[in-house]
Short mmCIF file of C-alpha atoms in Angstrom, two decimals:
data_model
loop_
_atom_site.label_atom_id
_atom_site.label_comp_id
_atom_site.label_asym_id
_atom_site.label_seq_id
_atom_site.Cartn_x
_atom_site.Cartn_y
_atom_site.Cartn_z
CA ALA A 237 2.28 -13.80 2.61
CA PRO A 238 1.84 -10.12 1.83
CA ALA A 239 3.79 -7.54 3.81
CA THR A 240 0.56 -5.77 4.71
CA PRO A 241 -0.87 -6.17 8.23
CA LYS A 242 -4.14 -8.08 8.50
CA ASN A 243 -7.19 -5.87 7.84
CA ARG A 244 -5.04 -3.04 6.51
CA SER A 245 -4.31 -1.71 3.06
CA LEU A 246 -1.08 -0.66 1.52
CA VAL A 247 -0.67 1.78 -1.32
CA ARG A 248 2.65 2.33 -2.98
CA LEU A 249 3.00 5.48 -4.99
CA THR A 250 5.57 6.24 -7.63
CA LEU A 251 5.82 9.79 -8.84
CA ASN A 252 6.64 10.26 -12.48
CA ALA A 253 9.30 12.88 -13.20
CA GLY A 254 6.93 14.36 -15.76
CA LEU A 255 4.32 15.36 -13.17
CA ARG A 256 3.72 19.03 -12.71
CA GLU A 257 3.98 20.59 -9.27
CA ALA A 258 0.20 21.06 -9.23
CA ASP A 259 -0.28 17.32 -9.83
CA ILE A 260 2.07 16.45 -6.96
CA ASP A 261 0.31 18.94 -4.68
CA LYS A 262 -3.04 17.34 -5.53
CA LEU A 263 -1.70 13.87 -4.73
CA LEU A 264 -0.23 14.99 -1.40
CA ALA A 265 -3.48 16.75 -0.49
CA ALA A 266 -5.45 13.56 -1.18
CA CYS A 267 -3.10 11.56 1.06
CA ALA A 268 -3.43 14.14 3.83
CA ALA A 269 -7.22 14.16 3.47
CA ILE A 270 -7.57 10.41 4.09
CA ARG A 271 -4.99 10.19 6.89
CA ASP A 272 -7.57 10.63 9.68
CA GLU A 273 -10.15 8.56 7.82
CA VAL A 274 -7.91 5.46 7.85
CA ASP A 275 -6.93 6.14 11.49
CA LEU A 276 -3.23 5.95 10.71
CA GLU A 277 -2.32 6.97 14.26
CA SER A 278 -3.71 3.69 15.63
CA TRP A 279 -1.75 1.45 13.26
CA SER A 280 0.85 -0.68 15.01
CA SER A 281 3.46 0.34 12.43
CA THR A 282 2.90 4.01 13.28
CA LYS A 283 3.21 3.31 17.00
CA ARG A 284 6.34 1.22 16.42
CA LEU A 285 7.94 3.98 14.34
CA ARG A 286 7.11 6.52 17.02
CA ARG A 287 8.76 4.34 19.70
CA LEU A 288 11.87 3.93 17.55
CA THR A 289 12.04 7.67 16.98
CA LEU A 290 11.89 8.33 20.72
CA VAL A 291 14.71 5.85 21.38
CA ASN A 292 17.10 7.27 18.78
#
């Protein structure tokens, strides 16, 4: 079974050491732009991480 929650997607990114700073900035901006669109705040993994952070 995949380690991705049902009805969710998982993207793993690997940055190549040869990327320029502008390329990395563009990638980070794209991730930030879709954050609200995928409703990351409602994901159970986000809520779980937030609870763990409050406990520690």
